[in-house]
Every structure is written in structure tokens, then in C-alpha cells.
Coordinates of C-alpha atoms and ligand atoms in Angstrom, one line a residue:
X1 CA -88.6 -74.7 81.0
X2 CA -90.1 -70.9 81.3
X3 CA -87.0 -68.4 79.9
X4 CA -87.4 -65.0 81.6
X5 CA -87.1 -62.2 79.9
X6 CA -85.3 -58.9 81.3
X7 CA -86.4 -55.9 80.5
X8 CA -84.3 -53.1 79.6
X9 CA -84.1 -50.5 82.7
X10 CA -86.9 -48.0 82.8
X11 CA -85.5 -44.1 81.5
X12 CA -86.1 -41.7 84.6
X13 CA -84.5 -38.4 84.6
X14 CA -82.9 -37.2 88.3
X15 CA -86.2 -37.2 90.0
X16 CA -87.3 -40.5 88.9
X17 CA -89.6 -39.7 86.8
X18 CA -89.9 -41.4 83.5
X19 CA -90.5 -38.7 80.4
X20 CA -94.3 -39.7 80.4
X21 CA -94.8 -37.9 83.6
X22 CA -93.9 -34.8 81.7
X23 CA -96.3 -35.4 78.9
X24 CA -100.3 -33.4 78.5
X25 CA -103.1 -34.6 76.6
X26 CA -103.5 -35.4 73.0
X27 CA -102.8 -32.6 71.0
X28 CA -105.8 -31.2 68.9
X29 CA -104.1 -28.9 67.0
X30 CA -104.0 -30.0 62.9
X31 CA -101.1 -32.4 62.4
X32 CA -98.3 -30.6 61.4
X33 CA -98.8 -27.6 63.0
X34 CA -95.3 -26.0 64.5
X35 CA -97.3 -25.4 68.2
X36 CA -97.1 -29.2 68.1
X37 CA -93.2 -29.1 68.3
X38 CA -92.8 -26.6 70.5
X39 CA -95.1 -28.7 73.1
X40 CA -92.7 -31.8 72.8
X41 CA -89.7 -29.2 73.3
X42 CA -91.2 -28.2 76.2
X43 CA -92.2 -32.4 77.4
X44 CA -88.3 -32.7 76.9
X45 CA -87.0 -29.6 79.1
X46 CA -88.9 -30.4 82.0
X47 CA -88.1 -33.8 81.8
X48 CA -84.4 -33.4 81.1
X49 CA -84.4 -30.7 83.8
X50 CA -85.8 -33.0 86.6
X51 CA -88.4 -30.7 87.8
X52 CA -91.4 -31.7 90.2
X53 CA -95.0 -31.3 87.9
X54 CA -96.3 -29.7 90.7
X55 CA -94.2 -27.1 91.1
X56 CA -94.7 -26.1 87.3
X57 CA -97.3 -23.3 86.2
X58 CA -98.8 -23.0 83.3
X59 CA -100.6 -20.0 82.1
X60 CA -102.1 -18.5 78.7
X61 CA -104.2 -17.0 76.8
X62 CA -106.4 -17.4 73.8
X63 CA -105.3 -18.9 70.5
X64 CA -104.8 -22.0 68.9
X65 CA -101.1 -21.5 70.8
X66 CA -103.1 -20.9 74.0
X67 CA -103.9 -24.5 74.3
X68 CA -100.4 -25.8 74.0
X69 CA -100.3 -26.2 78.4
X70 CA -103.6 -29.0 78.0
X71 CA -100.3 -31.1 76.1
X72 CA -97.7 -30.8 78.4
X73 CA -96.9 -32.0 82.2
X74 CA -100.4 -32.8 83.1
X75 CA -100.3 -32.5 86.4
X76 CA -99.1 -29.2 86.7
X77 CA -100.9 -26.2 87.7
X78 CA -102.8 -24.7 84.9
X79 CA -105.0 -21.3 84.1
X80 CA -106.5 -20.7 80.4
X81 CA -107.1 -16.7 80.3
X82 CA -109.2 -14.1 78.3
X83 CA -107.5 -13.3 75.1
X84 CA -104.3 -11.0 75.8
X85 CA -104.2 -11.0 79.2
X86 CA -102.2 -14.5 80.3
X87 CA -99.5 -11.7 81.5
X88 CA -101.7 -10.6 84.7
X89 CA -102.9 -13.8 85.5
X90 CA -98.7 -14.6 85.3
X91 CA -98.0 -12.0 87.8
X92 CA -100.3 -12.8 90.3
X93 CA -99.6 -16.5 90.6
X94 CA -95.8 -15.6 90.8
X95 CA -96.4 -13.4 93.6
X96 CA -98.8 -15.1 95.5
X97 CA -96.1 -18.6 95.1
X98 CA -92.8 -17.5 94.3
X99 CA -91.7 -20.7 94.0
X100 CA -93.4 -22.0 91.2
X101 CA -91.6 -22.3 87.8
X102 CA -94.0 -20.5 85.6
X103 CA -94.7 -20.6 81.7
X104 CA -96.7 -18.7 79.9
X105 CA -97.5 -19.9 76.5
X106 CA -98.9 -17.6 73.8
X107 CA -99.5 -16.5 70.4
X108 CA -98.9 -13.5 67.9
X109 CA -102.3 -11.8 68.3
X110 CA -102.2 -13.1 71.9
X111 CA -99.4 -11.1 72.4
X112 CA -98.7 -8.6 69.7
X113 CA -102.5 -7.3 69.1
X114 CA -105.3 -7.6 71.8
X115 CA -102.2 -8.3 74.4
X116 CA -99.8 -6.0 73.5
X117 CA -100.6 -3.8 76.8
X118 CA -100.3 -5.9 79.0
X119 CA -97.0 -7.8 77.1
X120 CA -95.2 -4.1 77.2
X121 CA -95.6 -3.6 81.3
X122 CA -94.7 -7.4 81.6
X123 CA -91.3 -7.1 80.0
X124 CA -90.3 -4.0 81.7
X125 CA -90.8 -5.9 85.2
X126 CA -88.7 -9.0 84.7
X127 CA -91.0 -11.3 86.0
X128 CA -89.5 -14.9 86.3
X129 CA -91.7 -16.3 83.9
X130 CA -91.0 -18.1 80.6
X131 CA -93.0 -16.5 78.2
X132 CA -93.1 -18.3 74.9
X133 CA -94.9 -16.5 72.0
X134 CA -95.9 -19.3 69.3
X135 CA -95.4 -16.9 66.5
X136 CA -97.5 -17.6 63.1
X137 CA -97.8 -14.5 61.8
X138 CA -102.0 -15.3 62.0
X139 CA -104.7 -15.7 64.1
X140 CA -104.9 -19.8 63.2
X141 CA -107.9 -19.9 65.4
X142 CA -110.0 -17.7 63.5
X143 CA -108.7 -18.6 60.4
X144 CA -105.6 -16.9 59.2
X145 CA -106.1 -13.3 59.3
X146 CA -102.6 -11.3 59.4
X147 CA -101.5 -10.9 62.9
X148 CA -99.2 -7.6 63.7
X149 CA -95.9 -9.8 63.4
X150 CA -96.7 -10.8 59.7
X151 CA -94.3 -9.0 57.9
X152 CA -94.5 -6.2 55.3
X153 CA -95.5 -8.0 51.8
X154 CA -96.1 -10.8 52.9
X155 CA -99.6 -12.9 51.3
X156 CA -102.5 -14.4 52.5
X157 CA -103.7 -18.1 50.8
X158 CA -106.6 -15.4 49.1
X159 CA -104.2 -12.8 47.7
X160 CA -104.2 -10.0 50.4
X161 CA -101.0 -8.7 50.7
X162 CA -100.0 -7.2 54.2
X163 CA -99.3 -3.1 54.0
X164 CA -98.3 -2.5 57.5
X165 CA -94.8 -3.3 59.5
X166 CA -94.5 -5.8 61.6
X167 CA -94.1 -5.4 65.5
X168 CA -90.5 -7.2 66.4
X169 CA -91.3 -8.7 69.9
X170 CA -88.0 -9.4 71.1
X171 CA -86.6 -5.9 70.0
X172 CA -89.2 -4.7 71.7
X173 CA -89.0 -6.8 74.8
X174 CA -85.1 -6.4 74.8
X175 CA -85.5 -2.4 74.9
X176 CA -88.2 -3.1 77.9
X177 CA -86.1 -4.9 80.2
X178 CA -86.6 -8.5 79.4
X179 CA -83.2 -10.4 80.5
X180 CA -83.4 -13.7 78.5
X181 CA -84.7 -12.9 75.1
X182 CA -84.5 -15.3 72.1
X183 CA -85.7 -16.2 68.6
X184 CA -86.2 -19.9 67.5
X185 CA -87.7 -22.0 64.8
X186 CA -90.3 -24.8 66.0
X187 CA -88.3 -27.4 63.2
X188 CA -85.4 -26.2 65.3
X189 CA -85.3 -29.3 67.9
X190 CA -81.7 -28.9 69.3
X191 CA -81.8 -24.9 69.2
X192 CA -85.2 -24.6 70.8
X193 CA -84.7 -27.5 73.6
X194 CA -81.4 -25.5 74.2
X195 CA -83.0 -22.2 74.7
X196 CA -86.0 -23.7 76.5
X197 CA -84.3 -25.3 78.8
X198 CA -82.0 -22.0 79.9
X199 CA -85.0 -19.9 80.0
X200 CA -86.2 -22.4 82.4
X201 CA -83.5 -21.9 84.6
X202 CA -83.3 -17.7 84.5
X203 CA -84.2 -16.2 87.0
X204 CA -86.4 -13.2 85.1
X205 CA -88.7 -12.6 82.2
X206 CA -87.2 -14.7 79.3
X207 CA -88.9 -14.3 76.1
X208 CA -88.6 -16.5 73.5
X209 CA -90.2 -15.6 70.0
X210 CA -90.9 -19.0 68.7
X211 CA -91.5 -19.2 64.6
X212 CA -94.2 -21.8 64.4
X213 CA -96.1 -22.0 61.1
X214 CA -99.8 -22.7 60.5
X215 CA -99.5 -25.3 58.0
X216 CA -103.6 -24.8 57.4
X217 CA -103.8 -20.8 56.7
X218 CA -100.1 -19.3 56.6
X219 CA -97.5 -22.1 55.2
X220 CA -97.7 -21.1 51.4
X221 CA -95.5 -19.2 49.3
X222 CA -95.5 -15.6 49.7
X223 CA -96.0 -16.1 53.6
X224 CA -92.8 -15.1 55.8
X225 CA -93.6 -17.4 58.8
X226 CA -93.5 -21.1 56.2
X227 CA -91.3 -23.8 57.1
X228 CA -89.5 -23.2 53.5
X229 CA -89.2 -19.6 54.5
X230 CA -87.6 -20.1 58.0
X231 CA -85.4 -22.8 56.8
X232 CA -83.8 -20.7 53.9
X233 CA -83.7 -16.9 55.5
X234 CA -82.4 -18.4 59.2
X235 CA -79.2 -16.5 60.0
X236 CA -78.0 -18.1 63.7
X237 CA -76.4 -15.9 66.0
X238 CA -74.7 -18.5 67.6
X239 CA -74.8 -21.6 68.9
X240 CA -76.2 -22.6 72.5
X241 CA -75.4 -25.4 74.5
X242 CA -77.5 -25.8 77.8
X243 CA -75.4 -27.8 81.1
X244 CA -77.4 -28.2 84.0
X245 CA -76.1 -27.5 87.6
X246 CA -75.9 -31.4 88.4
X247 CA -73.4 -31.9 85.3
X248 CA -69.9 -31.5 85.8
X249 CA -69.1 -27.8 84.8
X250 CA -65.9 -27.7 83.3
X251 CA -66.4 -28.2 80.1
X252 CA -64.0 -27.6 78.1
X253 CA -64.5 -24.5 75.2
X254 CA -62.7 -22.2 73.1
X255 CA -62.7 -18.8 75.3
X256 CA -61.9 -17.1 72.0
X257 CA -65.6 -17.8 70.4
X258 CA -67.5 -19.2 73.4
X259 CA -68.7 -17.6 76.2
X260 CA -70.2 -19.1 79.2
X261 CA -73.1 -18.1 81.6
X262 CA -74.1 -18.7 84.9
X263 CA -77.7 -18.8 85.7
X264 CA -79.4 -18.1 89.1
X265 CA -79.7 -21.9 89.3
X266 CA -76.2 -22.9 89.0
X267 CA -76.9 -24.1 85.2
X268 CA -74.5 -23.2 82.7
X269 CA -75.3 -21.7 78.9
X270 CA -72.4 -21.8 76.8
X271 CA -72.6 -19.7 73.6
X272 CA -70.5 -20.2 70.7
X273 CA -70.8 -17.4 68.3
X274 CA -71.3 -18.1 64.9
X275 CA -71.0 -14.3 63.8
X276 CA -67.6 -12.9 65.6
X277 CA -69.4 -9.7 66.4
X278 CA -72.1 -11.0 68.5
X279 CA -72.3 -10.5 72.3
X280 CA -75.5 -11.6 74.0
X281 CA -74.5 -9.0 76.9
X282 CA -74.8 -6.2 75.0
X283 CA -78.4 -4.7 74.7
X284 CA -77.5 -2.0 71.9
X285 CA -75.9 -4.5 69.8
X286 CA -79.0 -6.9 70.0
X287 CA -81.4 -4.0 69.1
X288 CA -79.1 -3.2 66.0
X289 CA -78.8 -7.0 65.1
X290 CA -82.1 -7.0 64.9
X291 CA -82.6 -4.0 62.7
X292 CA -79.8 -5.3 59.8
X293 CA -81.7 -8.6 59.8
X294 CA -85.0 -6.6 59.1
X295 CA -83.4 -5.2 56.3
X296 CA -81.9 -7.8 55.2
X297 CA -84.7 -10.1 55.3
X298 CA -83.1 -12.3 57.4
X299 CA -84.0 -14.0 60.7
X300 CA -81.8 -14.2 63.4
X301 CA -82.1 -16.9 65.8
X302 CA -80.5 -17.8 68.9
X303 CA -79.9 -16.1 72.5
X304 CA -80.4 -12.5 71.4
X305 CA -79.7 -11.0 74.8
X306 CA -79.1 -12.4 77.9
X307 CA -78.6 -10.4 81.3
X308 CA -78.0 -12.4 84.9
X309 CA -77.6 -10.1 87.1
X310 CA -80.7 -7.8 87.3
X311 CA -83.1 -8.1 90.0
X312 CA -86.8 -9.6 89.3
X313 CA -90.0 -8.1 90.3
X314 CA -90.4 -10.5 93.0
X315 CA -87.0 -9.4 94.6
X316 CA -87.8 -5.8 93.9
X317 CA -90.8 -6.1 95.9
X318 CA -89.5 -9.1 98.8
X319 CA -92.2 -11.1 98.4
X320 CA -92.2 -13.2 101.5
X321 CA -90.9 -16.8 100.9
X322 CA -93.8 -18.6 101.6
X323 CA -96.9 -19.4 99.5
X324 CA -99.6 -16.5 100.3
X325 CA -101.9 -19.5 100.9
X326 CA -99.7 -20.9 103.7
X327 CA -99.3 -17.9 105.7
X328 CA -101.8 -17.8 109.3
X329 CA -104.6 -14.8 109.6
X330 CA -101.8 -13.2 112.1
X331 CA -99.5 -12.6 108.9
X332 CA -102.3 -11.3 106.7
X333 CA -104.3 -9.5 108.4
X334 CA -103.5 -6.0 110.3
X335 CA -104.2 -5.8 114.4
X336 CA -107.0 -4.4 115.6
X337 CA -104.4 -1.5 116.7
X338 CA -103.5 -1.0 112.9
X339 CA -106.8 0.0 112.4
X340 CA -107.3 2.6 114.9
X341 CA -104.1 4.4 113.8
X342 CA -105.4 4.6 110.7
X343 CA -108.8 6.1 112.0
X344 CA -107.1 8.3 114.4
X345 CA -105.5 9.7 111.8
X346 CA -108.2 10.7 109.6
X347 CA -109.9 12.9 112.4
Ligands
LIG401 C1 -111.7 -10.7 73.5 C2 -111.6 -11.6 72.3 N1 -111.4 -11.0 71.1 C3 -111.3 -11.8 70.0 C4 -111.3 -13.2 70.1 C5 -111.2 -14.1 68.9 N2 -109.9 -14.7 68.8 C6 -109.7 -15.9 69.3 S1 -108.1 -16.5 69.1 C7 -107.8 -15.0 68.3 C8 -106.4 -14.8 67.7 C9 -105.4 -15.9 67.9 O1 -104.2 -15.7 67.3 P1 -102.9 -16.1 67.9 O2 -102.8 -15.5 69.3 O3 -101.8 -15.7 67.0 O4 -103.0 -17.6 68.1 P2 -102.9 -18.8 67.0 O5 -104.3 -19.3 66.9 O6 -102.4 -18.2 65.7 O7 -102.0 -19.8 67.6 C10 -108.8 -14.2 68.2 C11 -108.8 -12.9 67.5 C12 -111.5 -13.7 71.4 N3 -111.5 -15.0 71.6 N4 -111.6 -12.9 72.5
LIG402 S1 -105.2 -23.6 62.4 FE1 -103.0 -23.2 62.2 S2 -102.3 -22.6 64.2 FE2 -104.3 -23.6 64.5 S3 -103.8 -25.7 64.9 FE3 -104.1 -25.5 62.7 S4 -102.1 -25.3 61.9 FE4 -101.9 -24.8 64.0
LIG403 MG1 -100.8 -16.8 65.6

């Protein structure tokens, strides 16, 4: 007699979607490598979040960081850019659809050396956009050199010690006008799913400094961005749990070390501080945060800075609702009479 077999109910996430709709190619990175984490982290958010592929963006520059969109949600919208300049190429696909959920993926010379122009006027707009820096301290692509986020004394694999500062991307992006900025650790699954998933759901730039070491060219000792380094000199400023607007939102917390915070999308972040002293909200206290941990040698992690309420540059400007593409010659293009004004006005 022929026994049947059931087999166990497929996993789908709201949408019905099951998590491999959410995955990208093969990754071609080395194995290892912390941009391989942060690609799954990402697989996971968009899958736990329920979000339609197509309505995802995916943008970046050069770098082995700037291929991390190729590995996840393959069938979203995707544009590889020229080295540094993912953050132009972000604005215009926000404005000409503002309904896409955009993220821009890319590295510390990306960002903090041939991009850095274009990374300063982004932050002070408060774009909707996720911008995820995958933050080696070296250009992995071009094998190792120091990046402008390696920190001061810290070595190369040949001996060359790094003289100069480093640029700290989410002070700077916090004094700029960024509204969801954050510092993670690729071997940080709950943490960075956590933060991914809330910067997802923000409704303006959110900047997330991901730690992500090269295990071929920056993973020794003497380097500041290894995995041994980031595991023993992590200081947490708190810690974040993500509840999306579907879940039930009264959860309970202790009000006397938790905060909660209401994104645009009706998602919550609750944020239990770890150090008494810290509060997201508070821009001047992030910036100083910061500036001890320098000092200290430590690296904070966690939700640095988090403001809801200011408006993003595609509010600032009304951008109409509809996708530029949609929209008839009537709404694009100025009447004849337009014209003539103008030329009547030059005589
Ligand atoms: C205009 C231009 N200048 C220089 C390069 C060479 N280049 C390619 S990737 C890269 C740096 C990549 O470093 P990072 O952004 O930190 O990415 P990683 O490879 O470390 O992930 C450089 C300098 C280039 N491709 N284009
Ligand atoms: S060279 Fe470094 S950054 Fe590039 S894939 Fe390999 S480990 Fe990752
Ligand atoms: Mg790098």
C-alpha cells in the first residue's frame, strides 16, 4: 500500500513569499568576508518585513561592497554606479519614484574617499534611503590599501602603519542631518537584522556604519577593523528590538530603561539602554558619545541617533505621488502658452 508523506508547510512571510524570493546570486566575494553577512541580514529584513521585490531599489557604487545588491532580492531594481557617486544616482531614482524603498550599499573608500562629496550633501538632505557603508577600513578590491576610516596606528599585513585620523562617518552624518544613524558589526546577526530592519522602515536618510572585515588584506593583528578587534573593543549603546506595524504593539517594557519609537510606517523600535546616560534623541550627546569612544578606543554600536519627525527631501520638495514615468505629456510638458510668456518676457 503507497504511505503518503506530508510535507511540513512551506515558510512564507505576510506576502507569501517564501525567504528565497528575497535571496541574489551566489556571492563572489572570498568566503569569510563580513560583506557576506551583511547581504544575508539584508535577505532576512526584506523577508521578515514582507516587502514586494519590485518595489525595492538597489543602488551602489564601486567596491568589493558595491556588489553586495547582485546577492540579494534578485528581482529588484538595481543600478551599479561609478566609484563614489551611488548617492546621485540614489536621489534621482527616489525622486523620479517616491515610492520605492531604496538601499544604497557601499564601502569605506566608496564613501569616505572618492565619495565623500557627494556622501556630505546626501546626509544633509535626508533622503529616504538606507545607506549602508560596509566599513573595512581598506579598499578590498584593490588590495588592502588604508581607506580614510582606518584608524590612527593601525597596520597593514606589510608593516605600514596608518599616520592620519580617521573620518567617523556617523559623527559626521549625525552633525549633517542624517535622522537614523547607527554603528554595527557584520558578526552582529541579532543587532544588525534589528537596525536593518528599522532603517528600512524610516522615513529619511538612515545611515548605518557597518564593521565588516576583509578577512584577505585587513583581518590581522594590528588592524582595528578584525573580527578579534570588534569583538573585544564593542561597547553597545543599547539594545534594539525591531516590532513591525502588523505585530501587536503593546509590548510590554520597562519605561525606566526602554524607550520606544514610532516610525513613519507604524513599526515600532524599542531601545533599551545599556549605558543609563544614553538618549538616541539627542544629537549633542551622540556627537560626544562618539568622541569618548574615540578616545577610549572603544566602538560604540547600536542606534546612535534617531530623529522621526523631520521632513525628507522628497516632502521638502512635494514630489508628486506618482512615478515620473506614469505621468501623460500634459503633466510634463509646459503649454504652448507657457512658452510665449516666457518669450514675451525676454523682449
Ligand atoms: C574612478 C575610480 N577610481 C579608482 C578606482 C579603483 N577602485 C576600485 S574599488 C576601490 C576602493 C574600494 O574600497 P571600498 O569602497 O572600501 O570597498 P571594499 O572593496 O573595501 O569593499 C578603488 C580605489 C575605480 N574603480 N574608479
Ligand atoms: S578582498 Fe576583502 S573585502 Fe574583498 S571580498 Fe575579499 S575579504 Fe571581502
Ligand atoms: Mg573597504
Amino acid at each position: 500500500m503507497a504511505t503518503t508523506t506530508t510535507l511540513p508547510p512551506k515558510k512564507v512571510n505576510r506576502i507569501g513569499l517564501e525567504p528565497a524570493a528575497y535571496k541574489g546570486n551566489k556571492s563572489t566575494l572570498c568566503a569569510g568576508c563580513g560583506h557576506n553577512a551583511i547581504s544575508e541580514r539584508l535577505i532576512e529584513a526584506f523577508y521578515e518585513l514582507g516587502i514586494e521585490p519590485h518595489q525595492v531599489a538597489k543602488l551602489s557604487g564601486i567596491g568589493c561592497s558595491s556588489k553586495t545588491p547582485a546577492y540579494f532580492v534578485r528581482s529588484a531594481h538595481g543600478f551599479n554606479a561609478v566609484h563614489g557617486r551611488m548617492p546621485s544616482i540614489a536621489t534621482g531614482t527616489l525622486l523620479a519614484n517616491r515610492h520605492l524603498i531604496a538601499v544604497g550599499v557601499s564601502g569605506d573608500g566608496d564613501t569616505a574617499s572618492i565619495g565623500i562629496g557627494q556622501f556630505v550633501h546626501l546626509m544633509r538632505r535626508n533622503l529616504p534611503l538606507v545607506y549602508v557603508i560596509e566599513d573595512n577600513g581598506c579598499y578590498g578590491l584593490t588590495k588592502g590599501q588604508f581607506s580614510a576610516t582606518a584608524d590612527r596606528g593601525s597596520v597593514l599585513k606589510n608593516g605600514v602603519v596608518n599616520d592620519l585620523p580617521p573620518i567617523d562617518t556617523c559623527a559626521l552624518a549625525i552633525q549633517l542631518g542624517a535622522t537614523y544613524v547607527g554603528r554595527s558589526f557584520s558578526g552582529d546577526k541579532k543587532q544588525l537584522l534589528a537596525m536593518l530592519e528599522g532603517a528600512i522602515s524610516h522615513h529619511g536618510t538612515a545611515m548605518l556604519d557597518v564593521i565588516s572585515p576583509c578577512v584577505t588584506f585587513n583581518d590581522h593583528e594590528g588592524s582595528t577593523k578584525s573580527y578579534s578587534y570588534v569583538k573585544d573593543h564593542d561597547e553597545p549603546v543599547g539594545d534594539i528590538s525591531y516590532v513591525p506595524f502588523l505585530e501587536d504593539i503593546t509590548v510590554e517594557y520597562d519605561a525606566g530603561t526602554t524607550t520606544a519609537h514610532k516610525l513613519h510606517d507604524g513599526s515600532h523600535l524599542y531601545l533599551k539602554n545599556l549605558d543609563q546616560d544614553y538618549d538616541p534623541t539627542d544629537k549633542v550627546g551622540a556627537l560626544r558619545t562618539l568622541a569618548e569612544a574615540h578616545e577610549k578606543e572603544e566602538i560604540v554600536t547600536g542606534l546612535l541617533y534617531v530623529n522621526t519627525t523631520q521632513p525628507s527631501f522628497i516632502d521638502l520638495l512635494n514630489v508628486v505621488d506618482e512615478p515620473l514615468a506614469t505621468l501623460p505629456e500634459s503633466r510634463v510638458r509646459p503649454p504652448q502658452s507657457a512658452l510665449d510668456e516666457v518669450m514675451e518676457s525676454l523682449r
